[in-house]
């Protein structure tokens, strides 16, 4: 029974060492990618381009550009709705990009093993 266990583990300590090295390399790659992703900047527009939001990979809003034609003192609610939509889309774009880029490194590793990486 003990011999079957070693076979199913794929070779014992050497394989475990290789797996640990692979995990460490993946962790280093993920840290480097995370740093690079945080430096990226995204520009998103909403309301047909009347509102623009610039955001970085840390989800920090860097600027908001509002075209004068959307500013109506009698309809602040529309401007507010467009601003919310633009900021939410910007955050979603950052999250989607980060998830997509990270999945290139992790592949299926870590699925079913929360907290592994």
PDB file of C-alpha atoms in Angstrom:
ATOM      1  CA  UNK A   1       0.000   0.000   0.000  1.00  0.00           C
ATOM      2  CA  UNK A   2       2.848   2.390   0.823  1.00  0.00           C
ATOM      3  CA  UNK A   3       4.498   1.804  -2.573  1.00  0.00           C
ATOM      4  CA  UNK A   4       1.241   2.639  -4.363  1.00  0.00           C
ATOM      5  CA  UNK A   5       1.031   5.906  -2.442  1.00  0.00           C
ATOM      6  CA  UNK A   6       4.502   6.953  -3.642  1.00  0.00           C
ATOM      7  CA  UNK A   7       3.618   6.077  -7.221  1.00  0.00           C
ATOM      8  CA  UNK A   8       0.405   8.072  -7.090  1.00  0.00           C
ATOM      9  CA  UNK A   9       2.327  11.095  -5.798  1.00  0.00           C
ATOM     10  CA  UNK A  10       4.579  10.946  -8.840  1.00  0.00           C
ATOM     11  CA  UNK A  11       7.973  10.208  -7.398  1.00  0.00           C
ATOM     12  CA  UNK A  12       8.200  11.392  -3.823  1.00  0.00           C
ATOM     13  CA  UNK A  13      10.409  14.211  -2.528  1.00  0.00           C
ATOM     14  CA  UNK A  14      11.907  15.190  -5.898  1.00  0.00           C
ATOM     15  CA  UNK A  15       8.457  15.807  -7.350  1.00  0.00           C
ATOM     16  CA  UNK A  16       7.378  17.738  -4.242  1.00  0.00           C
ATOM     17  CA  UNK A  17      10.467  19.918  -4.531  1.00  0.00           C
ATOM     18  CA  UNK A  18       9.757  20.586  -8.199  1.00  0.00           C
ATOM     19  CA  UNK A  19       6.153  21.476  -7.370  1.00  0.00           C
ATOM     20  CA  UNK A  20       7.295  23.892  -4.672  1.00  0.00           C
ATOM     21  CA  UNK A  21       9.747  25.553  -7.074  1.00  0.00           C
ATOM     22  CA  UNK A  22       6.984  25.841  -9.662  1.00  0.00           C
ATOM     23  CA  UNK A  23       4.625  27.365  -7.082  1.00  0.00           C
ATOM     24  CA  UNK A  24       7.298  29.835  -5.962  1.00  0.00           C
ATOM     25  CA  UNK A  25       7.985  30.848  -9.582  1.00  0.00           C
ATOM     26  CA  UNK A  26       4.267  31.319 -10.185  1.00  0.00           C
ATOM     27  CA  UNK A  27       3.987  33.442  -7.054  1.00  0.00           C
ATOM     28  CA  UNK A  28       6.911  35.617  -8.210  1.00  0.00           C
ATOM     29  CA  UNK A  29       5.360  35.972 -11.679  1.00  0.00           C
ATOM     30  CA  UNK A  30       2.025  36.934 -10.142  1.00  0.00           C
ATOM     31  CA  UNK A  31       3.648  39.572  -7.919  1.00  0.00           C
ATOM     32  CA  UNK A  32       5.488  41.090 -10.894  1.00  0.00           C
ATOM     33  CA  UNK A  33       2.316  41.093 -12.977  1.00  0.00           C
ATOM     34  CA  UNK A  34       0.305  42.648 -10.152  1.00  0.00           C
ATOM     35  CA  UNK A  35       2.830  45.468  -9.911  1.00  0.00           C
ATOM     36  CA  UNK A  36       2.663  46.026 -13.672  1.00  0.00           C
ATOM     37  CA  UNK A  37      -1.155  45.939 -13.669  1.00  0.00           C
ATOM     38  CA  UNK A  38      -1.299  48.556 -10.907  1.00  0.00           C
ATOM     39  CA  UNK A  39       0.708  50.941 -13.112  1.00  0.00           C
ATOM     40  CA  UNK A  40      -1.677  50.685 -16.070  1.00  0.00           C
ATOM     41  CA  UNK A  41      -4.110  53.481 -16.844  1.00  0.00           C
ATOM     42  CA  UNK A  42      -7.530  53.078 -18.449  1.00  0.00           C
ATOM     43  CA  UNK A  43      -9.757  55.653 -20.120  1.00  0.00           C
ATOM     44  CA  UNK A  44     -13.479  54.951 -20.216  1.00  0.00           C
ATOM     45  CA  UNK A  45     -16.252  57.116 -21.606  1.00  0.00           C
ATOM     46  CA  UNK A  46     -19.976  57.088 -20.917  1.00  0.00           C
ATOM     47  CA  UNK A  47     -23.074  58.923 -22.068  1.00  0.00           C
ATOM     48  CA  UNK A  48     -21.994  58.857 -25.696  1.00  0.00           C
ATOM     49  CA  UNK A  49     -18.603  60.300 -24.812  1.00  0.00           C
ATOM     50  CA  UNK A  50     -19.772  63.285 -22.755  1.00  0.00           C
ATOM     51  CA  UNK A  51     -18.106  61.915 -19.625  1.00  0.00           C
ATOM     52  CA  UNK A  52     -14.648  60.376 -19.505  1.00  0.00           C
ATOM     53  CA  UNK A  53     -12.955  58.670 -16.572  1.00  0.00           C
ATOM     54  CA  UNK A  54      -9.263  57.893 -16.249  1.00  0.00           C
ATOM     55  CA  UNK A  55      -8.455  55.211 -13.677  1.00  0.00           C
ATOM     56  CA  UNK A  56      -5.339  53.255 -12.759  1.00  0.00           C
ATOM     57  CA  UNK A  57      -4.858  49.575 -11.973  1.00  0.00           C
ATOM     58  CA  UNK A  58      -5.243  50.278  -8.259  1.00  0.00           C
ATOM     59  CA  UNK A  59      -8.813  51.415  -9.023  1.00  0.00           C
ATOM     60  CA  UNK A  60      -7.941  55.006  -8.155  1.00  0.00           C
ATOM     61  CA  UNK A  61      -9.807  57.580 -10.245  1.00  0.00           C
ATOM     62  CA  UNK A  62      -7.181  59.873 -11.761  1.00  0.00           C
ATOM     63  CA  UNK A  63      -9.462  62.299 -13.556  1.00  0.00           C
ATOM     64  CA  UNK A  64     -13.007  62.891 -14.739  1.00  0.00           C
ATOM     65  CA  UNK A  65     -13.681  64.876 -17.905  1.00  0.00           C
ATOM     66  CA  UNK A  66     -17.164  66.341 -18.357  1.00  0.00           C
ATOM     67  CA  UNK A  67     -18.219  67.940 -21.628  1.00  0.00           C
ATOM     68  CA  UNK A  68     -20.082  71.234 -21.080  1.00  0.00           C
ATOM     69  CA  UNK A  69     -23.164  70.168 -23.056  1.00  0.00           C
ATOM     70  CA  UNK A  70     -24.072  67.523 -20.435  1.00  0.00           C
ATOM     71  CA  UNK A  71     -24.095  70.050 -17.578  1.00  0.00           C
ATOM     72  CA  UNK A  72     -27.704  71.088 -17.041  1.00  0.00           C
ATOM     73  CA  UNK A  73     -28.420  72.752 -13.680  1.00  0.00           C
ATOM     74  CA  UNK A  74     -32.025  71.571 -13.965  1.00  0.00           C
ATOM     75  CA  UNK A  75     -31.007  67.937 -14.519  1.00  0.00           C
ATOM     76  CA  UNK A  76     -28.145  67.086 -12.178  1.00  0.00           C
ATOM     77  CA  UNK A  77     -29.551  63.551 -11.839  1.00  0.00           C
ATOM     78  CA  UNK A  78     -28.622  62.647 -15.431  1.00  0.00           C
ATOM     79  CA  UNK A  79     -25.056  63.869 -14.967  1.00  0.00           C
ATOM     80  CA  UNK A  80     -24.809  61.940 -11.721  1.00  0.00           C
ATOM     81  CA  UNK A  81     -26.095  58.751 -13.380  1.00  0.00           C
ATOM     82  CA  UNK A  82     -23.587  59.080 -16.217  1.00  0.00           C
ATOM     83  CA  UNK A  83     -20.725  59.656 -13.758  1.00  0.00           C
ATOM     84  CA  UNK A  84     -21.706  56.571 -11.748  1.00  0.00           C
ATOM     85  CA  UNK A  85     -21.924  54.487 -14.928  1.00  0.00           C
ATOM     86  CA  UNK A  86     -18.509  55.684 -16.105  1.00  0.00           C
ATOM     87  CA  UNK A  87     -16.784  55.006 -12.773  1.00  0.00           C
ATOM     88  CA  UNK A  88     -18.414  51.571 -12.444  1.00  0.00           C
ATOM     89  CA  UNK A  89     -17.387  50.645 -15.991  1.00  0.00           C
ATOM     90  CA  UNK A  90     -13.837  51.803 -15.284  1.00  0.00           C
ATOM     91  CA  UNK A  91     -13.616  49.634 -12.163  1.00  0.00           C
ATOM     92  CA  UNK A  92     -15.073  46.664 -14.053  1.00  0.00           C
ATOM     93  CA  UNK A  93     -12.518  47.115 -16.858  1.00  0.00           C
ATOM     94  CA  UNK A  94      -9.641  47.074 -14.345  1.00  0.00           C
ATOM     95  CA  UNK A  95     -10.988  43.973 -12.594  1.00  0.00           C
ATOM     96  CA  UNK A  96     -11.661  42.108 -15.855  1.00  0.00           C
ATOM     97  CA  UNK A  97      -8.197  42.935 -17.197  1.00  0.00           C
ATOM     98  CA  UNK A  98      -6.510  41.918 -13.939  1.00  0.00           C
ATOM     99  CA  UNK A  99      -8.414  38.617 -13.800  1.00  0.00           C
ATOM    100  CA  UNK A 100      -7.662  37.857 -17.445  1.00  0.00           C
ATOM    101  CA  UNK A 101      -3.954  38.590 -17.076  1.00  0.00           C
ATOM    102  CA  UNK A 102      -3.632  36.619 -13.821  1.00  0.00           C
ATOM    103  CA  UNK A 103      -5.397  33.605 -15.315  1.00  0.00           C
ATOM    104  CA  UNK A 104      -2.694  33.482 -17.994  1.00  0.00           C
ATOM    105  CA  UNK A 105      -0.200  32.748 -15.208  1.00  0.00           C
ATOM    106  CA  UNK A 106      -2.295  30.554 -12.966  1.00  0.00           C
ATOM    107  CA  UNK A 107      -4.211  28.607 -15.608  1.00  0.00           C
ATOM    108  CA  UNK A 108      -6.228  26.053 -13.704  1.00  0.00           C
ATOM    109  CA  UNK A 109      -3.810  26.026 -10.759  1.00  0.00           C
ATOM    110  CA  UNK A 110      -5.452  26.908  -7.523  1.00  0.00           C
ATOM    111  CA  UNK A 111      -8.967  25.962  -8.605  1.00  0.00           C
ATOM    112  CA  UNK A 112     -10.616  24.238  -5.723  1.00  0.00           C
ATOM    113  CA  UNK A 113      -7.781  25.274  -3.433  1.00  0.00           C
ATOM    114  CA  UNK A 114      -8.656  28.755  -2.138  1.00  0.00           C
ATOM    115  CA  UNK A 115      -5.814  30.622  -0.503  1.00  0.00           C
ATOM    116  CA  UNK A 116      -3.116  28.526  -2.186  1.00  0.00           C
ATOM    117  CA  UNK A 117      -1.760  31.495  -4.121  1.00  0.00           C
TER     118      UNK A 117
END
